[in-house]
């Protein structure tokens, strides 16, 4: 591309032409823009500042409005900034401020001298252009080099210039914390200025500073107090209040003095902004002053009843702040809050929702939730989920602190699932499982709700509730003993529509089906065992009797076989265990005693029902045994194995009906019993920190080098195929079942198949433990101990059980469970500190400097430090002189010298402090440069006006001496 | 502090944007689009604040906007500013524009891009509100215009837009 021709310059399109062209252009804007860009690229190279400036102006426009890249034109903007015309300068600085990226635009440093010149310009508009541009493009280097100029401007006679310099100071402090030492005093002096605009600017700066690190500004509290009492400028007062909000927590005595004037302002002012700020200040920082809070709440009421939605919204917001400490304030406005839930404004609705939940307590939680669910049903998806989320959060707070009736809450969770917009699956899932583990009494209801969810085909359509279905499946498997109709559960769990579920959830379904089936069969066998051991005659007799009079059964004697049922729920099992007829099989889903109807007398029929279930399971799971998903494959094979086993047993029973004590059969019984017992083992919640509390087993070195893990893993990798072929080649149901048996509990030791498996387990211990873990710590509860899994698994499992028993055993009253609340509190405590830490380094630098300056006024530095730094600073001055001599510049601006003396005085006190900090803050690689340039700056500062030439010389000399100097640097 | 000032028309076209923390051009466009999407979904006669802006801006960033004819005036700021005061500031800004352009309309904003920046810079520097008196702002802006016209001729900002042009 060549430079612009004369013709180009003559007929150059102005910005206005460009805009008009853009507006008129029909078709793709980007073609027009790229055409214009070509023009601009040509024009911008022009030597004529007029042409150049227009090109730059157009480019800036395209950049800012149409997002065109203009980083390539940085240098042109710098070039143009040296123009004498204010217009060109303005265009150049605007381009710079809108497009320069301080972290990547490397030509910014070329602007240093031009900016310095403009900052010293007699034309206040030039100065303000430079100040404005400096804000946008300032780099640490630029900030350091130009601090002296800005420092001078802090005393400018022209109010507007001084204000701008003050506003810019904030940026300088941020980028170059040592500038605090130079400028801070003069900044504070400006607080006394008679021009409220200037004071306002200073207060604005302090407001920002105090937000990051309030402590350093406590000494200035009297000045701010004076403003608070005397000023009538709303902007100023708002900012002062903001500062006091930061200061108040640090100095409790402040409150007493402040409350009065703040209340005065609140009573007096007609400005809503100031009134709101007063209210907010009172409710956030002075909520212990009852009369002030009363006054604030009065004002809030006024806001709430205003027609302006903004005031309503802010009023609600203020109520939210006041709620935790003064709930009465919310209660007083209860009606308004509830009404606001149906406001047209989403902001107001959200705030109202927060407030409603703030009012929730043990007594009203049911009513409030009912109201909210009704709102949720009516509102748009977004707000609906907002409501659901809030309910879930409020109810689960502090381990379900406010929930008394868990049956109700569990039903509520079920209800939520059916809300069409519900997207809170994950949270509901978590709570369902959590309640199952923590609250024993809620389990029957959980199973009921779980069943209802499982058999509802409509729920499969909403992918957000799949997670809830997973929880429902798990709950029904885990607590199947409370179920009225296990066979129905099996059908629900294996219904064809489960293919719509993601495989991980499907795996849960299958595993639950496994548990239910085990329970079902075990129950059948154990009751049958009782019967067969009893006299045949009685059986027959009862059969006849029962058919006629079911009532008899209810009152009949309790079967005595339940003692060895271990974890099975005695409540259910102690019920009369014989019954009735086939018809009841259908009817009983309603009746309460279905379970007791599943055995003994109705043998042939029950057997049929079992056979039909087995057939059903086989047909549905058969295809899955070839699934590509390992979880599904494994679990479905487990179930199929069990089915196989039971079939054998049933067959055996039919054939040798009379020989009760057949050994093989007994063994099968035994195994099924063991599986069932294993499944009925209680699962407790596991705290996130439980892993730490598991004692390290002897002989286990946790810090051991894990290099040989490779070898082990390699070994495992080799064995994987064998382990699969093992299962397949034998493919007898027995093995599969015992495998799953082991998976959950290793108690089978006598039987021969177990010995085989024990061996297998030895070799592939990892696999077994993994699946065991899955069993033990379902879902969101982290594994208790990963490291030890390979080793002494039995011990570990025992340890874990003990541990959960000791610390977290599910409690009836859930709020007694300690660990959760502790964790929550920890989280809360950590939360706010994280951002503070992030900015620490920089704020530390600033506030460190501020403290030095402020304390410096009181001259409270230790003598040794003063001595040392005195020495060094005198040395430094000599050095400076030396440099000056060398560079043969002897003229000195006396005023500038004065300034530097003042600076030195401040510096002396804080030097060492800051050096340490600086080192910490900056990378060592950069350190040396820093020193050199720091010196440059120092010297140039001393010699006010004769910079450009002198600076180069000085830089040279200092570069050579830099190893000696560092001690005396800032 | 104030984090950004935007003027967007009701069709989502940006008319002015100023970010007080550096943002690359693409990011700026994205932010403007995001803000517009939020604003355009809000009905009239509701509150002028938006608190949850998602993760695009900082966590405590709030937004105040005001809808004038075909334009949204948007101020983004953090919690060291008062919401109602920001609303007032929008008012000040628009009043100043009104004085500068003699009853301002969208076209004035479109064609006086540079002047808009000059006005804004007089009110806000580095995210700090410095001047809230529209008369003062006007005076400064006019002074600058005068100075510019004496130092260089021919680049005066031209306010005269043919009436047929308005659409």
XYZ file of N, CA and C in Angstrom, chain A residues 6-215:
630
model
N -2.389 13.043 -3.480
C -2.952 14.363 -3.216
C -4.471 14.305 -3.323
N -4.880 13.510 -4.312
C -6.313 13.383 -4.547
C -7.027 12.814 -3.320
N -6.373 11.821 -2.750
C -6.946 11.212 -1.553
C -7.158 12.252 -0.470
N -6.130 13.072 -0.284
C -6.205 14.055 0.782
C -7.283 15.085 0.494
N -7.351 15.446 -0.753
C -8.325 16.483 -1.115
C -9.751 16.005 -0.934
N -9.967 14.774 -1.342
C -11.349 14.271 -1.287
C -11.532 13.244 -0.177
N -10.789 13.464 0.860
C -10.894 12.530 1.979
C -12.296 12.596 2.583
N -12.762 11.434 2.939
C -14.076 11.407 3.575
C -13.936 11.711 5.062
N -14.786 12.552 5.537
C -14.738 12.863 6.965
C -15.454 11.763 7.745
N -15.373 11.867 9.065
C -16.057 10.886 9.910
C -17.551 10.897 9.607
N -18.048 12.102 9.383
C -19.474 12.202 9.118
C -19.834 11.481 7.822
N -18.972 11.663 6.804
C -19.219 10.955 5.539
C -19.235 9.454 5.768
N -18.295 9.022 6.597
C -18.200 7.590 6.868
C -19.482 7.076 7.514
N -19.940 7.838 8.499
C -21.137 7.394 9.214
C -22.337 7.382 8.266
N -22.416 8.429 7.479
C -23.525 8.485 6.518
C -23.447 7.306 5.559
N -22.242 7.078 5.064
C -22.056 5.977 4.129
C -22.488 4.655 4.745
N -22.089 4.480 5.996
C -22.428 3.236 6.697
C -23.932 3.079 6.816
N -24.580 4.194 7.082
C -26.031 4.128 7.291
C -26.753 3.855 5.987
N -26.184 4.402 4.891
C -26.866 4.247 3.612
C -26.570 2.910 2.956
N -25.453 2.329 3.351
C -24.988 1.134 2.655
C -25.991 -0.007 2.812
N -26.351 -0.547 1.659
C -27.272 -1.675 1.704
C -26.434 -2.947 1.560
N -26.687 -3.872 2.416
C -25.938 -5.121 2.335
C -25.040 -5.303 3.532
N -24.019 -6.074 3.328
C -23.177 -6.444 4.455
C -22.327 -5.265 4.893
N -22.490 -4.891 6.167
C -21.737 -3.761 6.697
C -20.237 -4.004 6.604
N -19.833 -5.256 6.817
C -18.405 -5.518 6.938
C -17.661 -5.230 5.633
N -18.328 -5.366 4.494
C -17.661 -5.036 3.229
C -17.353 -3.550 3.182
N -18.338 -2.790 3.593
C -18.132 -1.342 3.606
C -17.015 -0.979 4.573
N -17.027 -1.622 5.720
C -16.013 -1.303 6.724
C -14.630 -1.657 6.215
N -14.505 -2.805 5.584
C -13.166 -3.188 5.139
C -12.700 -2.271 4.009
N -13.643 -1.803 3.211
C -13.279 -0.845 2.159
C -12.774 0.452 2.805
N -13.538 0.897 3.803
C -13.132 2.129 4.492
C -11.792 1.951 5.171
N -11.578 0.756 5.693
C -10.313 0.503 6.385
C -9.140 0.648 5.425
N -9.346 0.165 4.202
C -8.280 0.314 3.216
C -7.957 1.780 3.000
N -9.006 2.578 2.865
C -8.818 4.021 2.719
C -8.023 4.575 3.898
N -8.492 4.175 5.078
C -7.884 4.728 6.291
C -6.408 4.363 6.363
N -6.122 3.128 6.010
C -4.726 2.695 6.053
C -3.851 3.569 5.168
N -4.408 3.973 4.042
C -3.638 4.830 3.145
C -3.522 6.247 3.734
N -4.655 6.749 4.163
C -4.687 8.141 4.615
C -3.843 8.373 5.861
N -3.840 7.369 6.714
C -3.217 7.578 8.016
C -1.714 7.770 7.901
N -1.156 7.355 6.737
C 0.289 7.511 6.562
C 0.652 8.916 6.099
N -0.340 9.691 5.860
C -0.102 11.023 5.321
C 0.745 11.848 6.279
N 1.518 12.762 5.692
C 2.310 13.659 6.527
C 1.467 14.858 6.955
N 0.384 15.060 6.289
C -0.500 16.164 6.637
C -1.311 15.789 7.884
N -1.136 16.532 8.972
C -1.820 16.158 10.215
C -3.340 16.144 10.062
N -3.843 17.022 9.191
C -5.292 17.079 8.982
C -5.801 15.734 8.453
N -5.171 15.269 7.381
C -5.582 13.993 6.787
C -5.414 12.861 7.792
N -4.276 12.899 8.436
C -3.969 11.849 9.387
C -5.004 11.804 10.510
N -5.340 12.989 11.021
C -6.240 13.025 12.179
C -7.628 12.516 11.791
N -8.058 12.893 10.588
C -9.384 12.420 10.184
C -9.380 10.906 10.022
N -8.304 10.406 9.444
C -8.208 8.952 9.291
C -8.248 8.268 10.656
N -7.502 8.845 11.589
C -7.455 8.246 12.923
C -8.815 8.315 13.608
N -9.471 9.440 13.386
C -10.779 9.615 13.991
C -11.764 8.565 13.457
N -11.708 8.346 12.166
C -12.597 7.350 11.564
C -12.284 5.957 12.115
N -10.991 5.711 12.214
C -10.580 4.399 12.699
C -11.057 4.180 14.136
N -10.901 5.222 14.946
C -11.339 5.112 16.337
C -12.830 4.823 16.411
N -13.543 5.501 15.551
C -14.988 5.287 15.521
C -15.311 3.827 15.186
N -14.661 3.340 14.129
C -14.930 1.953 13.726
C -14.526 0.972 14.825
N -13.449 1.318 15.492
C -12.981 0.442 16.579
C -14.001 0.391 17.710
N -14.442 1.555 18.088
C -15.275 1.629 19.275
C -16.696 1.142 19.017
N -17.214 1.439 17.841
C -18.612 1.093 17.560
C -18.735 -0.253 16.858
N -17.783 -0.533 15.976
C -17.916 -1.769 15.212
C -16.874 -2.821 15.571
N -16.094 -2.535 16.593
C -15.152 -3.541 17.065
C -14.022 -3.867 16.113
N -13.629 -2.887 15.277
C -12.527 -3.125 14.347
C -11.205 -3.037 15.099
N -10.291 -3.906 14.753
C -8.989 -3.882 15.414
C -8.192 -2.667 14.961
N -7.616 -1.935 15.901
C -6.792 -0.794 15.493
C -5.453 -0.786 16.216
N -5.047 -1.952 16.681
C -3.776 -1.990 17.399
C -2.623 -1.618 16.470
N -2.825 -1.841 15.175
C -1.755 -1.530 14.233
C -1.522 -0.021 14.110
N -2.473 0.778 14.547
C -2.352 2.221 14.347
C -1.828 2.940 15.576
N -1.376 2.174 16.583
C -0.946 2.802 17.832
C 0.074 3.909 17.590
N 1.014 3.585 16.718
C 2.084 4.549 16.535
C 1.577 5.851 15.919
N 0.592 5.729 15.051
C 0.052 6.940 14.414
C -0.603 7.840 15.444
N -1.264 7.233 16.393
C -1.891 8.031 17.449
C -0.825 8.763 18.242
N 0.284 8.075 18.504
C 1.353 8.719 19.269
C 1.949 9.874 18.483
N 2.119 9.622 17.189
C 2.659 10.654 16.326
C 1.787 11.912 16.371
N 0.515 11.673 16.256
C -0.411 12.797 16.162
C -0.523 13.550 17.489
N -0.258 12.852 18.579
C -0.437 13.496 19.880
C 0.527 14.662 20.074
N 1.605 14.685 19.305
C 2.561 15.774 19.478
C 2.138 17.023 18.713
N 1.030 16.937 18.014
C 0.564 18.099 17.251
C 0.255 19.263 18.190
N 0.380 20.464 17.640
C 0.099 21.641 18.470
C -1.389 21.940 18.535
N -2.099 21.412 17.589
C -3.534 21.692 17.557
C -4.251 20.882 18.631
N -5.070 21.569 19.347
C -5.817 20.894 20.409
C -6.721 19.825 19.807
N -7.267 20.145 18.669
C -8.177 19.212 18.011
C -7.480 17.896 17.676
N -6.315 18.010 17.036
C -5.584 16.798 16.659
C -5.156 16.031 17.897
N -4.724 16.804 18.879
C -4.283 16.181 20.115
C -5.433 15.383 20.746
N -6.593 16.009 20.697
C -7.745 15.348 21.306
C -8.055 14.039 20.573
N -8.007 14.115 19.256
C -8.279 12.904 18.476
C -7.251 11.826 18.785
N -6.016 12.265 18.892
C -4.946 11.294 19.158
C -5.120 10.652 20.528
N -5.375 11.486 21.523
C -5.515 10.936 22.873
C -6.771 10.082 23.015
N -7.811 10.470 22.311
C -9.025 9.653 22.364
C -8.747 8.270 21.776
N -8.042 8.289 20.623
C -7.685 7.007 20.012
C -6.866 6.168 20.972
N -5.903 6.831 21.629
C -5.047 6.093 22.556
C -5.855 5.526 23.703
N -6.732 6.363 24.261
C -7.440 5.905 25.465
C -8.445 4.813 25.137
N -8.946 4.791 23.914
C -9.933 3.766 23.592
C -9.298 2.483 23.088
N -8.073 2.577 22.605
C -7.564 1.365 21.950
C -6.293 0.800 22.570
N -5.555 1.584 23.343
C -4.288 1.048 23.861
C -4.560 0.063 24.988
N -3.845 -1.018 24.927
C -3.912 -1.980 26.017
C -2.633 -1.847 26.837
N -2.724 -1.326 28.047
C -1.515 -1.062 28.830
C -0.607 -2.280 28.964
N -1.189 -3.460 28.898
C -0.334 -4.621 29.126
C 0.347 -5.105 27.856
N -0.149 -4.709 26.699
C 0.488 -5.224 25.487
C 0.982 -4.153 24.515
N 0.376 -2.971 24.559
C 0.814 -1.953 23.601
C 2.173 -1.421 24.032
N 3.220 -1.815 23.289
C 4.558 -1.475 23.791
C 4.970 -0.054 23.431
N 4.259 0.560 22.478
C 4.675 1.919 22.109
C 4.232 2.954 23.136
N 3.485 2.510 24.148
C 2.969 3.475 25.125
C 4.100 4.297 25.736
N 5.234 3.647 25.958
C 6.334 4.361 26.596
C 6.788 5.558 25.775
N 6.560 5.491 24.469
C 6.959 6.615 23.619
C 6.162 7.864 23.942
N 5.055 7.675 24.621
C 4.202 8.818 24.928
C 4.669 9.559 26.179
N 5.577 8.955 26.914
C 5.941 9.515 28.225
C 6.239 11.010 28.146
N 7.094 11.363 27.211
C 7.508 12.764 27.160
C 6.403 13.692 26.714
N 5.625 13.203 25.748
C 4.526 14.030 25.276
C 3.520 14.266 26.406
N 3.235 13.206 27.139
C 2.301 13.345 28.256
C 2.851 14.316 29.293
N 4.124 14.205 29.562
C 4.719 15.093 30.558
C 4.586 16.537 30.114
N 4.868 16.737 28.834
C 4.777 18.092 28.290
C 3.343 18.614 28.437
N 2.396 17.756 28.087
C 1.004 18.213 28.130
C 0.514 18.409 29.563
N 1.040 17.602 30.471
C 0.635 17.779 31.864
C 1.135 19.111 32.415
N 2.202 19.614 31.804
C 2.745 20.894 32.279
C 2.227 22.058 31.466
N 1.392 21.760 30.520
C 0.919 22.810 29.608
C 0.102 23.853 30.366
N 0.207 25.089 29.937
C -0.603 26.142 30.568
C -2.079 26.023 30.185
N -2.345 25.336 29.106
C -3.730 25.187 28.657
C -4.403 24.058 29.459
N -5.380 24.419 30.245
C -5.959 23.424 31.143
C -6.645 22.287 30.380
N -7.100 22.581 29.176
C -7.756 21.521 28.409
C -6.756 20.488 27.917
N -5.582 20.981 27.576
C -4.531 20.035 27.198
C -4.176 19.158 28.386
N -4.109 19.797 29.525
C -3.765 19.041 30.728
C -4.812 17.966 30.982
N -6.067 18.367 30.861
C -7.088 17.368 31.185
C -7.132 16.266 30.133
N -6.812 16.616 28.868
C -6.704 15.553 27.862
C -5.629 14.550 28.268
N -4.494 15.092 28.688
C -3.385 14.213 29.063
C -3.743 13.381 30.291
N -4.403 14.008 31.264
C -4.783 13.278 32.479
C -5.741 12.128 32.125
N -6.675 12.454 31.292
C -7.659 11.453 30.913
C -6.995 10.289 30.174
N -6.131 10.644 29.233
C -5.456 9.586 28.482
C -4.574 8.764 29.405
N -3.908 9.446 30.329
C -3.001 8.742 31.226
C -3.762 7.688 32.034
N -4.980 8.021 32.402
C -5.755 7.035 33.161
C -5.882 5.737 32.366
N -6.189 5.869 31.104
C -6.474 4.664 30.322
C -5.232 3.882 29.957
N -4.132 4.590 29.718
C -2.975 3.875 29.167
C -1.868 3.674 30.195
N -2.107 4.093 31.430
C -1.015 4.069 32.397
C -0.476 2.655 32.612
N 0.833 2.556 32.565
C 1.531 1.323 32.938
C 2.311 1.650 34.199
N 2.815 0.654 34.900
C 3.616 0.976 36.090
C 4.757 1.938 35.777
N 5.394 1.741 34.628
C 6.495 2.631 34.267
C 6.022 4.057 34.079
N 4.924 4.168 33.322
C 4.380 5.490 33.044
C 3.949 6.166 34.341
N 3.326 5.386 35.207
C 2.863 5.940 36.472
C 4.041 6.452 37.288
N 5.097 5.689 37.283
C 6.254 6.105 38.059
C 6.872 7.373 37.472
N 7.000 7.386 36.138
C 7.674 8.512 35.511
C 6.870 9.801 35.610
N 5.553 9.679 35.668
C 4.751 10.901 35.618
C 4.193 11.305 36.983
N 4.489 10.527 37.992
C 3.991 10.888 39.325
C 4.342 12.332 39.711
N 5.570 12.779 39.471
C 5.901 14.155 39.885
C 4.993 15.204 39.243
N 4.695 15.007 37.970
C 3.861 15.993 37.271
C 2.451 16.021 37.855
N 1.926 14.832 38.087
C 0.580 14.778 38.650
C 0.587 15.361 40.058
N 1.671 15.105 40.756
C 1.799 15.641 42.108
C 1.690 17.168 42.094
N 2.341 17.777 41.119
C 2.278 19.234 41.020
C 0.845 19.680 40.727
N 0.184 18.909 39.873
C -1.186 19.292 39.494
C -2.154 19.203 40.671
N -1.793 18.440 41.692
C -2.674 18.345 42.856
C -2.848 19.709 43.526
N -1.968 20.615 43.175
C -2.080 21.962 43.737
C -2.505 22.981 42.690
N -2.961 22.509 41.586
C -3.312 23.407 40.486
C -4.330 24.447 40.943
N -4.212 25.617 40.351
C -5.144 26.685 40.720
C -6.518 26.446 40.134
N -6.520 25.726 39.041
C -7.781 25.523 38.357
C -8.504 24.314 38.953
N -9.677 24.550 39.434
C -10.428 23.505 40.136
C -10.617 22.255 39.311
N -11.003 22.438 38.058
C -11.327 21.254 37.257
C -10.079 20.399 37.042
N -8.947 21.078 36.827
C -7.707 20.334 36.628
C -7.326 19.584 37.905
N -7.470 20.271 39.011
C -7.088 19.653 40.270
C -7.958 18.410 40.539
N -9.230 18.544 40.262
C -10.138 17.404 40.455
C -9.689 16.208 39.631
N -9.331 16.509 38.382
C -8.955 15.407 37.499
C -7.660 14.752 37.965
N -6.748 15.594 38.420
C -5.488 15.031 38.926
C -5.760 14.132 40.126
N -6.687 14.583 40.972
C -7.021 13.789 42.159
C -7.606 12.434 41.757
N -8.512 12.490 40.780
C -9.127 11.233 40.344
C -8.084 10.291 39.758
N -7.103 10.887 39.095
C -6.079 10.056 38.457
C -5.164 9.399 39.491
N -4.998 10.076 40.616
C -4.107 9.581 41.665
C -4.394 8.115 41.989
N -5.654 7.780 41.971
C -6.061 6.421 42.303
C -5.333 5.418 41.416
N -5.300 5.745 40.133
C -4.637 4.859 39.184
C -3.143 4.763 39.473
N -2.563 5.899 39.804
C -1.122 5.903 40.076
C -0.814 5.046 41.304
N -1.631 5.198 42.336
C -1.432 4.403 43.551
C -1.474 2.918 43.225
N -2.434 2.600 42.382
C -2.664 1.208 42.034
C -1.452 0.619 41.312
N -0.954 1.385 40.345
C 0.099 0.858 39.491
C 1.483 1.035 40.106
N 1.607 2.061 40.880
C 2.933 2.389 41.410
C 2.764 2.811 42.857
N 2.654 1.819 43.741
C 2.302 2.101 45.143
C 3.222 3.119 45.819
N 4.433 3.219 45.355
C 5.323 4.170 46.017
C 4.924 5.614 45.784
N 4.059 5.834 44.817
C 3.608 7.209 44.596
C 2.806 7.709 45.786
N 2.302 6.760 46.599
C 1.572 7.155 47.799
C 2.450 8.042 48.669
N 3.708 7.659 48.778
C 4.616 8.411 49.643
C 4.789 9.837 49.160
N 4.686 10.009 47.872
C 4.863 11.340 47.311
C 3.581 12.162 47.458
N 2.480 11.549 47.094
C 1.266 12.338 46.877
C 0.287 12.342 48.040
N 0.433 11.395 48.947
C -0.645 11.184 49.900
C -0.923 12.428 50.748
N 0.131 13.060 51.185
C -0.042 14.198 52.072
C -0.846 15.299 51.387
N -0.450 15.549 50.162
C -1.134 16.627 49.452
C -2.591 16.238 49.162
N -2.801 14.966 48.956
C -4.159 14.487 48.739
C -5.014 14.771 49.970
N -4.452 14.488 51.129
C -5.193 14.724 52.365
C -5.449 16.213 52.555
N -4.465 17.009 52.203
C -4.630 18.461 52.339
C -5.828 18.958 51.546
N -6.052 18.311 50.411
C -7.161 18.740 49.559
C -8.525 18.489 50.194
N -8.546 17.657 51.224
C -9.811 17.423 51.940
C -10.324 18.707 52.572
N -9.391 19.627 52.855
C -9.752 20.862 53.547
C -10.215 21.946 52.572
N -10.120 21.629 51.298
C -10.417 22.648 50.293
C -11.844 23.166 50.418
N -12.015 24.397 50.012
C -13.350 24.992 50.142
C -14.257 24.569 48.989
N -13.653 24.160 47.894
C -14.457 23.741 46.744
C -15.021 22.334 46.988
N -16.333 22.207 47.105
C -16.900 20.877 47.391
C -16.575 19.868 46.293
N -16.411 20.355 45.068
C -16.074 19.451 43.967
C -14.749 18.757 44.227
N -13.783 19.533 44.702
C -12.462 18.965 44.964
C -12.542 17.982 46.133
N -13.224 18.398 47.178
C -13.359 17.498 48.335
C -14.040 16.206 47.895
N -15.062 16.372 47.083
C -15.796 15.205 46.603
C -14.868 14.253 45.845
N -13.992 14.833 45.021
C -13.063 13.991 44.272
C -12.134 13.240 45.226
N -11.638 13.932 46.236
C -10.725 13.288 47.190
C -11.455 12.174 47.936
N -12.650 12.492 48.376
C -13.417 11.488 49.109
C -13.689 10.272 48.223
N -13.942 10.555 46.960
C -14.141 9.447 46.016
C -12.923 8.538 45.972
N -11.754 9.151 45.948
C -10.517 8.363 45.937
C -10.404 7.537 47.217
N -10.683 8.170 48.352
C -10.572 7.437 49.619
C -11.600 6.319 49.703
N -12.734 6.572 49.102
C -13.766 5.544 49.105
C -13.255 4.289 48.416
N -12.604 4.489 47.285
C -12.044 3.339 46.566
C -10.930 2.690 47.381
N -10.070 3.512 47.935
C -8.942 2.976 48.697
C -9.442 2.187 49.907
N -10.419 2.761 50.606
C -10.893 2.131 51.834
C -11.604 0.814 51.556
N -12.146 0.703 50.365
C -12.834 -0.538 50.035
C -11.873 -1.718 50.028
N -10.652 -1.451 49.624
C -9.683 -2.539 49.554
C -9.011 -2.802 50.890
N -8.765 -1.761 51.620
C -8.024 -1.953 52.867
C -8.353 -0.766 53.756
N -9.368 -0.933 54.597
C -9.903 0.223 55.306
C -9.010 0.671 56.461
N -8.304 -0.275 57.024
C -7.627 -0.014 58.283
C -6.694 1.201 58.234
